[in-house]
mmCIF file of C-alpha atoms and ligand atoms in Angstrom:
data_model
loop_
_atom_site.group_PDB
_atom_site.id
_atom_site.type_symbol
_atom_site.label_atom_id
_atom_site.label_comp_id
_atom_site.label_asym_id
_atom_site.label_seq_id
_atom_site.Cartn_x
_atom_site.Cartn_y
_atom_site.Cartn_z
ATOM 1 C CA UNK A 1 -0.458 -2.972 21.191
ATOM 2 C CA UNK A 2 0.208 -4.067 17.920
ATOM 3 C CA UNK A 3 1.943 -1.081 15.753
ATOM 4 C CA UNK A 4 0.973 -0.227 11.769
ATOM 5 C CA UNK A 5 2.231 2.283 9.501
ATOM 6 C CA UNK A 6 -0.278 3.296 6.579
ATOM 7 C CA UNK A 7 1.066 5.082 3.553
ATOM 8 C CA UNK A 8 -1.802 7.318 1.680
ATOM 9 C CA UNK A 9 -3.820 7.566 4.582
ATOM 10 C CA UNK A 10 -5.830 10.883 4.079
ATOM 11 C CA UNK A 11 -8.141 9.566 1.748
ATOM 12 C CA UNK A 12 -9.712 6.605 0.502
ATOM 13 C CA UNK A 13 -8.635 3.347 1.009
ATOM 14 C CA UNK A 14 -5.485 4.322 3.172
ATOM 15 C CA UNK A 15 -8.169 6.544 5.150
ATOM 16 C CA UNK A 16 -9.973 3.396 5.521
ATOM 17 C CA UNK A 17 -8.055 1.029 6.468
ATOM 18 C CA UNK A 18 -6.583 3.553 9.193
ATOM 19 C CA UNK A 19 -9.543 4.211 10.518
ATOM 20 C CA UNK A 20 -10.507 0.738 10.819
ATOM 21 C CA UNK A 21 -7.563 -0.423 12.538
ATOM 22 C CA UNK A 22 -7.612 2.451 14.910
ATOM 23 C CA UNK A 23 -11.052 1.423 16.119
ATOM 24 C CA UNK A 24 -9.701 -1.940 16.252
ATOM 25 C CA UNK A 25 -7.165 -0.664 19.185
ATOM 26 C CA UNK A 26 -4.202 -0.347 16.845
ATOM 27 C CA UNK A 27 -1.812 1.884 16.975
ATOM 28 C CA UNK A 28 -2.090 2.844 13.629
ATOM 29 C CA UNK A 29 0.538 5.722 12.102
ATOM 30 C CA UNK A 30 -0.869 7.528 9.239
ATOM 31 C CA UNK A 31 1.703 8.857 7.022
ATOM 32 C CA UNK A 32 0.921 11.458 4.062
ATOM 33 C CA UNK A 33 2.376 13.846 1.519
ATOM 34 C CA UNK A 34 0.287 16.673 2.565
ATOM 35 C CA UNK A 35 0.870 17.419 6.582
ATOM 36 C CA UNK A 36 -2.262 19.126 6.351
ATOM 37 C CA UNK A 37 -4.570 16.661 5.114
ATOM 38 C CA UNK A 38 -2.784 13.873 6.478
ATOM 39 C CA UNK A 39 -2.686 15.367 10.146
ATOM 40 C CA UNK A 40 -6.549 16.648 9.765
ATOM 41 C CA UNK A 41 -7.335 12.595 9.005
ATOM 42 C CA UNK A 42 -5.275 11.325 11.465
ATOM 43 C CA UNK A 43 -7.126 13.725 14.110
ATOM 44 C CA UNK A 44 -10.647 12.807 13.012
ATOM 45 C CA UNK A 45 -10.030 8.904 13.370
ATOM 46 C CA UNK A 46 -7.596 8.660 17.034
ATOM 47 C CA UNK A 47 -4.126 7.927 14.788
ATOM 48 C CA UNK A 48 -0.808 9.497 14.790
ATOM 49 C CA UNK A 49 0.232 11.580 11.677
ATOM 50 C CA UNK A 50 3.991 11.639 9.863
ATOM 51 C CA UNK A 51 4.465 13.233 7.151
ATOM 52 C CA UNK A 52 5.454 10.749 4.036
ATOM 53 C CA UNK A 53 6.021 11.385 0.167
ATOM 54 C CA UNK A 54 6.764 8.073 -1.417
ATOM 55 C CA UNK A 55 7.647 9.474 -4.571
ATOM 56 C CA UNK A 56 10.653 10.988 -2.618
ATOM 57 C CA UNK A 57 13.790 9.080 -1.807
ATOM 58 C CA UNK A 58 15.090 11.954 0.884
ATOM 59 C CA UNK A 59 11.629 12.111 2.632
ATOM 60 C CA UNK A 60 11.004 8.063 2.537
ATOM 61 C CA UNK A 61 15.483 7.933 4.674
ATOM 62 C CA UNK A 62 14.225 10.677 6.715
ATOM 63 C CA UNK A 63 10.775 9.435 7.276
ATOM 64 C CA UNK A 64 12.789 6.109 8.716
ATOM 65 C CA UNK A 65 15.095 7.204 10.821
ATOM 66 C CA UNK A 66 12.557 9.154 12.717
ATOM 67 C CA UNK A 67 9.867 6.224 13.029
ATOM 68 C CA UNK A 68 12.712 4.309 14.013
ATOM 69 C CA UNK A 69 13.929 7.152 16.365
ATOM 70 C CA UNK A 70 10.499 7.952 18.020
ATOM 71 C CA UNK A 71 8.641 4.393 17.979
ATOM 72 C CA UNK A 72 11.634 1.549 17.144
ATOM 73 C CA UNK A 73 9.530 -1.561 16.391
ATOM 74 C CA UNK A 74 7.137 -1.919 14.057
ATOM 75 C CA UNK A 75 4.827 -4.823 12.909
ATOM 76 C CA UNK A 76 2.852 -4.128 10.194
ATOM 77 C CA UNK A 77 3.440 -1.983 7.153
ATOM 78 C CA UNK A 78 0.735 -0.944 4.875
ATOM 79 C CA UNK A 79 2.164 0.262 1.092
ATOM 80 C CA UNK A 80 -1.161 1.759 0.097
ATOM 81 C CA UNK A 81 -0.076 5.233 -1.464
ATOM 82 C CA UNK A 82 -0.730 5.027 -5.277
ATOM 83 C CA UNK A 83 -1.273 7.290 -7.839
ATOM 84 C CA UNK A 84 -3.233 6.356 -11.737
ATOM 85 C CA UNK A 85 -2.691 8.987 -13.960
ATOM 86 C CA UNK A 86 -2.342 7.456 -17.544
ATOM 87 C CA UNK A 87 -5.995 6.333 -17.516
ATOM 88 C CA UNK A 88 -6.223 7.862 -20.932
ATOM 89 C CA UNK A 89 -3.115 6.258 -22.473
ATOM 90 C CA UNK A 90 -1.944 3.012 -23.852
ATOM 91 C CA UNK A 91 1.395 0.962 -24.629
ATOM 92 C CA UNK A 92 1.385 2.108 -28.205
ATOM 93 C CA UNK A 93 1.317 5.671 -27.120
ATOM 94 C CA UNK A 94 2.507 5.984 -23.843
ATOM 95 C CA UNK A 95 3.576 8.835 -22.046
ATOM 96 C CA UNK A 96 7.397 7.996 -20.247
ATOM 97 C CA UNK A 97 7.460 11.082 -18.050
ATOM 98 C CA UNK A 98 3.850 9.896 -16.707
ATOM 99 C CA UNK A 99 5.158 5.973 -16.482
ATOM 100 C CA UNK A 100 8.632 7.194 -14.646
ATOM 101 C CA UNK A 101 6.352 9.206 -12.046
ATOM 102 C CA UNK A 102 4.033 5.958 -11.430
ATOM 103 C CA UNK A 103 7.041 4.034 -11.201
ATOM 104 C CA UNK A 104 8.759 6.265 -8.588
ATOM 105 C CA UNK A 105 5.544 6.546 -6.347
ATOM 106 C CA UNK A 106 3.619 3.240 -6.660
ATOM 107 C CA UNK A 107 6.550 0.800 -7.189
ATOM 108 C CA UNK A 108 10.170 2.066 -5.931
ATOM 109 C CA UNK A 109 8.439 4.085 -3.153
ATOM 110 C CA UNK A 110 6.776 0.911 -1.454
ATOM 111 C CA UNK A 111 9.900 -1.195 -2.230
ATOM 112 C CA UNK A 112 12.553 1.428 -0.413
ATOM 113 C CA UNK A 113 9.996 2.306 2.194
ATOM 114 C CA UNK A 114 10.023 -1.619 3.150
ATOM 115 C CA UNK A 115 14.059 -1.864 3.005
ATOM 116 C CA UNK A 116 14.670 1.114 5.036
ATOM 117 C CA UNK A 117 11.852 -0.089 7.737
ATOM 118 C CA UNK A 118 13.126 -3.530 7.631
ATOM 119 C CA UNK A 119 15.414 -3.397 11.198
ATOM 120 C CA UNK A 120 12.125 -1.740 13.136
ATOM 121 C CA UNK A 121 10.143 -4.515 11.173
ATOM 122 C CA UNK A 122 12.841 -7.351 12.020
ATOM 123 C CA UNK A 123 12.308 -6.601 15.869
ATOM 124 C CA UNK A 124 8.229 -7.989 15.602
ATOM 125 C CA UNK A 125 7.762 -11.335 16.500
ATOM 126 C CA UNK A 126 5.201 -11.193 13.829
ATOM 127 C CA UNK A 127 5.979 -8.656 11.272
ATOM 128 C CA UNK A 128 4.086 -8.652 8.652
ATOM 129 C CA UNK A 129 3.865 -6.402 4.701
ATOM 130 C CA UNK A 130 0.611 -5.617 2.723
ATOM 131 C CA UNK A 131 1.553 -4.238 -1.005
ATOM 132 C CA UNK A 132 -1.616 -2.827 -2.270
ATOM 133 C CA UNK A 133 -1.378 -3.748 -5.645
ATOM 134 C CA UNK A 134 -4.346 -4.508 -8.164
ATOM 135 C CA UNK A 135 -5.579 -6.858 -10.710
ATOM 136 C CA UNK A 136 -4.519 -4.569 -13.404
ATOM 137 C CA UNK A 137 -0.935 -6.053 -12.759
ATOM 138 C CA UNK A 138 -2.028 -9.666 -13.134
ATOM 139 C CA UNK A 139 0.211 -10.922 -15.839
ATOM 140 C CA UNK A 140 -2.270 -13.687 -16.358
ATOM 141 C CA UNK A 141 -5.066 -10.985 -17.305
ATOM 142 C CA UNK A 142 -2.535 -8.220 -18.586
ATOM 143 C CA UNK A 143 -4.585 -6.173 -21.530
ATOM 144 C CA UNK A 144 -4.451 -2.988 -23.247
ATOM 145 C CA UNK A 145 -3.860 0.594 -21.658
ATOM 146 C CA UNK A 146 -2.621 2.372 -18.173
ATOM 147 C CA UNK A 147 0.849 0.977 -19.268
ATOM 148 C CA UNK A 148 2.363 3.216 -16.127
ATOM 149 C CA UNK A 149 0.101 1.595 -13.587
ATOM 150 C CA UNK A 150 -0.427 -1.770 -14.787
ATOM 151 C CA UNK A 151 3.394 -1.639 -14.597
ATOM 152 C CA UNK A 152 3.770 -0.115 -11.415
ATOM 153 C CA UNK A 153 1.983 -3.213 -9.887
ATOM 154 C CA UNK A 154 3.258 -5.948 -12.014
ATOM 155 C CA UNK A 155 5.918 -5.167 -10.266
ATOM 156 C CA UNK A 156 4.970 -4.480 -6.750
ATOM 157 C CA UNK A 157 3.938 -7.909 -7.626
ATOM 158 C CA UNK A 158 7.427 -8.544 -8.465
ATOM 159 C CA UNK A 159 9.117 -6.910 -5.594
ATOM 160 C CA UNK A 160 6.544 -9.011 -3.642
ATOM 161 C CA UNK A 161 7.692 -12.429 -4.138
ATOM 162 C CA UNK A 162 11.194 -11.441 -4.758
ATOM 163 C CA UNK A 163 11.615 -9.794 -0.715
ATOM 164 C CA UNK A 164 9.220 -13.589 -0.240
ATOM 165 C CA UNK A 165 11.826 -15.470 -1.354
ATOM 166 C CA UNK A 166 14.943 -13.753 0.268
ATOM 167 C CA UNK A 167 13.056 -12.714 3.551
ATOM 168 C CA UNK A 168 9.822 -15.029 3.718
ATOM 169 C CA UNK A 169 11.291 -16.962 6.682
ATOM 170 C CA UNK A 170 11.463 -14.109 8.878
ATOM 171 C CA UNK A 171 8.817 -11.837 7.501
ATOM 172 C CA UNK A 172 5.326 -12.345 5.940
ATOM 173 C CA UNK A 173 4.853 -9.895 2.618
ATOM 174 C CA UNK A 174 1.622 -10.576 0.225
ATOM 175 C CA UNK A 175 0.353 -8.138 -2.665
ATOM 176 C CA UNK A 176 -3.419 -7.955 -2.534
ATOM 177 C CA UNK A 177 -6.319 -6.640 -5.159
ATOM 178 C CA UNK A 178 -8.822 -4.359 -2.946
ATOM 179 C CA UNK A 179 -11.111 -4.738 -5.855
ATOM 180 C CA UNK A 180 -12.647 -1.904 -7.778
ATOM 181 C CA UNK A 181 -13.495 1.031 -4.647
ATOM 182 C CA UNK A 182 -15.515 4.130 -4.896
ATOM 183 C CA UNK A 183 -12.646 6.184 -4.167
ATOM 184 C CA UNK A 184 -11.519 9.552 -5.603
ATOM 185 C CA UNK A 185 -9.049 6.884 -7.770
ATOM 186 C CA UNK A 186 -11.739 4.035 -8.972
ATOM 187 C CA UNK A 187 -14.481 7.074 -9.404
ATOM 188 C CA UNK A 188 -18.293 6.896 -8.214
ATOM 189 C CA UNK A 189 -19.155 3.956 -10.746
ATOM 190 C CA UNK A 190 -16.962 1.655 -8.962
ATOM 191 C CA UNK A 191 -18.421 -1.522 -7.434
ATOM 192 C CA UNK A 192 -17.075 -1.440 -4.063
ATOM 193 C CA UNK A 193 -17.672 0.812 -0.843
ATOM 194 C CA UNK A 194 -14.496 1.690 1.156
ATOM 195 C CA UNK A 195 -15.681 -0.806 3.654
ATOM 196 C CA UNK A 196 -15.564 -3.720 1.345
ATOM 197 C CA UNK A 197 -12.057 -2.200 -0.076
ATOM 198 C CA UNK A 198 -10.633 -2.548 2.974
ATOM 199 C CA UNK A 199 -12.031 -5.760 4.333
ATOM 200 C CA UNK A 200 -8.940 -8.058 2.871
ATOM 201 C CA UNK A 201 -6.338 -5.472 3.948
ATOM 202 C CA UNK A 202 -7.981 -5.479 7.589
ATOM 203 C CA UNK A 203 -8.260 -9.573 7.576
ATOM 204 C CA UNK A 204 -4.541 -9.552 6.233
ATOM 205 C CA UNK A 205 -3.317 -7.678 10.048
ATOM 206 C CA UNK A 206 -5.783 -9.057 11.737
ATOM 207 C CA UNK A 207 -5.612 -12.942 11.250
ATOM 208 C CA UNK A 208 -3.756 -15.131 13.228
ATOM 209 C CA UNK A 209 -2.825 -17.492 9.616
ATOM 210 C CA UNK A 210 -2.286 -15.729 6.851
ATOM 211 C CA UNK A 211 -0.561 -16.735 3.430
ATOM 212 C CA UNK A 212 2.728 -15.856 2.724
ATOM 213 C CA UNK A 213 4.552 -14.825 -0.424
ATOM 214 C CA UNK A 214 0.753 -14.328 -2.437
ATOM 215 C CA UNK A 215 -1.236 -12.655 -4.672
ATOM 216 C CA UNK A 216 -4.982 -12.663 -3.097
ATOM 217 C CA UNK A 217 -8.580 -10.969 -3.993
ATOM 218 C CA UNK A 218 -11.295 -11.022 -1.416
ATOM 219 C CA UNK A 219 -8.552 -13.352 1.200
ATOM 220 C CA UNK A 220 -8.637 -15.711 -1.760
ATOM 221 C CA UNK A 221 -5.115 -16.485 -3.555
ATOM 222 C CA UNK A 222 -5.697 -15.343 -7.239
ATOM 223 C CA UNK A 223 -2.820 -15.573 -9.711
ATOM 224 C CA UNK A 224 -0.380 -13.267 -10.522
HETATM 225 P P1 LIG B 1 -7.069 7.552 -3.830
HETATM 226 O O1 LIG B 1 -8.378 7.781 -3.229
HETATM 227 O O2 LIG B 1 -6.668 8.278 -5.060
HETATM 228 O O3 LIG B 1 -5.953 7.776 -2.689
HETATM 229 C C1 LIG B 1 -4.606 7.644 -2.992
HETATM 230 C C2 LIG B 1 -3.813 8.010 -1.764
HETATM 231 O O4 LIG B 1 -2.409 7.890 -2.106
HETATM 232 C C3 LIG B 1 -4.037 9.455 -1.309
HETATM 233 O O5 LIG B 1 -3.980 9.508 0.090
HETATM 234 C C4 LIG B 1 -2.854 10.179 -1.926
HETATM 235 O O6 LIG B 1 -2.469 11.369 -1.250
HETATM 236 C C5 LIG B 1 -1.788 9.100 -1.736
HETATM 237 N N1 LIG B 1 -0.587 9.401 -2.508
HETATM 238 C C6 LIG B 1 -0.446 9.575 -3.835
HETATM 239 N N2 LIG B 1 0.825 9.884 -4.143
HETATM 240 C C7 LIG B 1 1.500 9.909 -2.967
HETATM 241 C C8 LIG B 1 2.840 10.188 -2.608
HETATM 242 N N3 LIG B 1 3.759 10.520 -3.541
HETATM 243 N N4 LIG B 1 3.208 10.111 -1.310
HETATM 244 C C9 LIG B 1 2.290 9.799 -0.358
HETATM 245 N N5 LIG B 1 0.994 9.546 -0.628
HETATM 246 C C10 LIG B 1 0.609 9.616 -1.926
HETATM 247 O O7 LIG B 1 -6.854 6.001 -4.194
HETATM 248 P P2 LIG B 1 -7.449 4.662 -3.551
HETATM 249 O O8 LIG B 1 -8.494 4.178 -4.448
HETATM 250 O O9 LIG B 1 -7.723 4.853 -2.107
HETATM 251 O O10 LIG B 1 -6.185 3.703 -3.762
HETATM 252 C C11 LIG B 1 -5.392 3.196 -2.715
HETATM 253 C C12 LIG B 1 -4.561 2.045 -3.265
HETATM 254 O O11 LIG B 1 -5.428 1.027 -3.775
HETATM 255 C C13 LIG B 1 -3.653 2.456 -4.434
HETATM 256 O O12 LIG B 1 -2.405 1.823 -4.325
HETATM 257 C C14 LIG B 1 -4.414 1.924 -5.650
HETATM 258 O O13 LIG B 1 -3.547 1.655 -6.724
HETATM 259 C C15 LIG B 1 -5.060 0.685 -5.093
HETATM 260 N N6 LIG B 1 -6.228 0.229 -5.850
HETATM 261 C C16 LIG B 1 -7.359 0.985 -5.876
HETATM 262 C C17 LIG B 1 -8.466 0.523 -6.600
HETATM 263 C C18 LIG B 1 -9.751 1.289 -6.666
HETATM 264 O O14 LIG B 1 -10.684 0.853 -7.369
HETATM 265 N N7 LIG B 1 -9.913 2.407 -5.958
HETATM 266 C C19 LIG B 1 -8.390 -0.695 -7.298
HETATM 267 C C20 LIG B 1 -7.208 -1.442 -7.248
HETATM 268 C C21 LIG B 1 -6.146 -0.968 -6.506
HETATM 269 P P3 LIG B 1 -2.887 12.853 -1.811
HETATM 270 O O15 LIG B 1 -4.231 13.152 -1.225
HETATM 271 O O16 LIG B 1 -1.793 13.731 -1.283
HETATM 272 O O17 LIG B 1 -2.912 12.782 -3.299
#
């Protein structure tokens, strides 16, 4: 049985994709800030719960070392968690304390999360990294406003093809868009339900060939 950690998985997307996976006879960890919520979820849809914050260095080591302890291998690793707070602010006014935050969670949470769960990842004979970033870090459409979060995924983005290019050999990392979802995050207005938000993350464990080292929308490759 193929093994997946989820970060964010008590709502939305995370949720989502858990859920999905679970059903799918993964065994899917969910991992959340909030033991409460995140054990609650984890009940209601047949996964295991740790406790994660990705905004914390101490609780992303300790986190490790007791996946590693309790399960050793792992094969696929989810970096959903997120957080989009400067939806009212722009580059010409930003708001550094707010940027730092979205930094620390959505960016150099994922990115220390994957380093410290590379040895369980290395022992997969398929292992396998989805970043869930967004199209509002697509240097090719980069625009005004959310300086924080467009920055947090430019670089997940970043981080994405950097780890590619050292590691892409022995493991396969992407960054993928989930579009805009009706989630607490992309509000009731957005486009998407959670089962279409999850669709490419789902395709992205489940397929046999997958791209490697990409950007991708919808399993399309988009550019960065
Ligand atoms: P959401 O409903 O706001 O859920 C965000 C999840 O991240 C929650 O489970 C939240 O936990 C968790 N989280 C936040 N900070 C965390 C931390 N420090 N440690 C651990 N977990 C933390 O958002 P969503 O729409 O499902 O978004 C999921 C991902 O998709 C994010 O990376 C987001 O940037 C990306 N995305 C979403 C959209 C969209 O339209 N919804 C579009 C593009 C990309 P709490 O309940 O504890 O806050």
């Amino acid at each position: 049985m193929k093994r997946v950690i989820v970060t964010g998985g008590n709502r939305g997307i995370g949720k989502q994709i858990s859920k999905e996976l679970s059903e799918l006879g993964y065994e899917v960890i969910l991992t959340a800030r909030s033991e409460e919520k995140g054990k609650a979820a984890a009940e209601e849809i047949n996964a295991d719960f740790m406790q994660l914050d990705v905004s914390d260095v101490k609780s992303i080591s300790a986190f490790a070392t007791k996946y590693s302890e309790k399960y050793g291998s792992l094969d696929v690793l989810i970096n959903n968690a997120g957080i989009f707070q400067d939806k009212d602010k722009s580059a010409h006014d930003p708001d550094f304390n707010m940027i730092r935050k979205t930094l620390d969670t959505n960016l150099l949470g994922a990115w220390q999360l994957i380093i410290e769960l590379l040895p369980a990842l290395k022992t997969s004979n398929d292992p396998r990294v989805i970043n869930i970033s967004s199209g509002l870090g697509a240097m090719n459409e980069m625009g005004a406003n959310y300086p924080g979060y467009r920055l947090s995924k430019v670089g997940m983005n970043a981080m994405t093809k950097m780890l590619h290019a050292e590691l892409g050999h022995e493991i396969n990392i992407n960054s993928m868009c989930p579009g805009w979802v009706r989630t607490d995050m992309g509000g009731q207005e957005a486009h998407r339900s959670l089962e279409q938000g999850a669709e490419a993350a789902i395709w992205l464990v489940t397929e046999k060939d997958i791209p490697n080292g990409k950007f991708l929308r919808d399993k399309q490759v988009i550019d960065w």
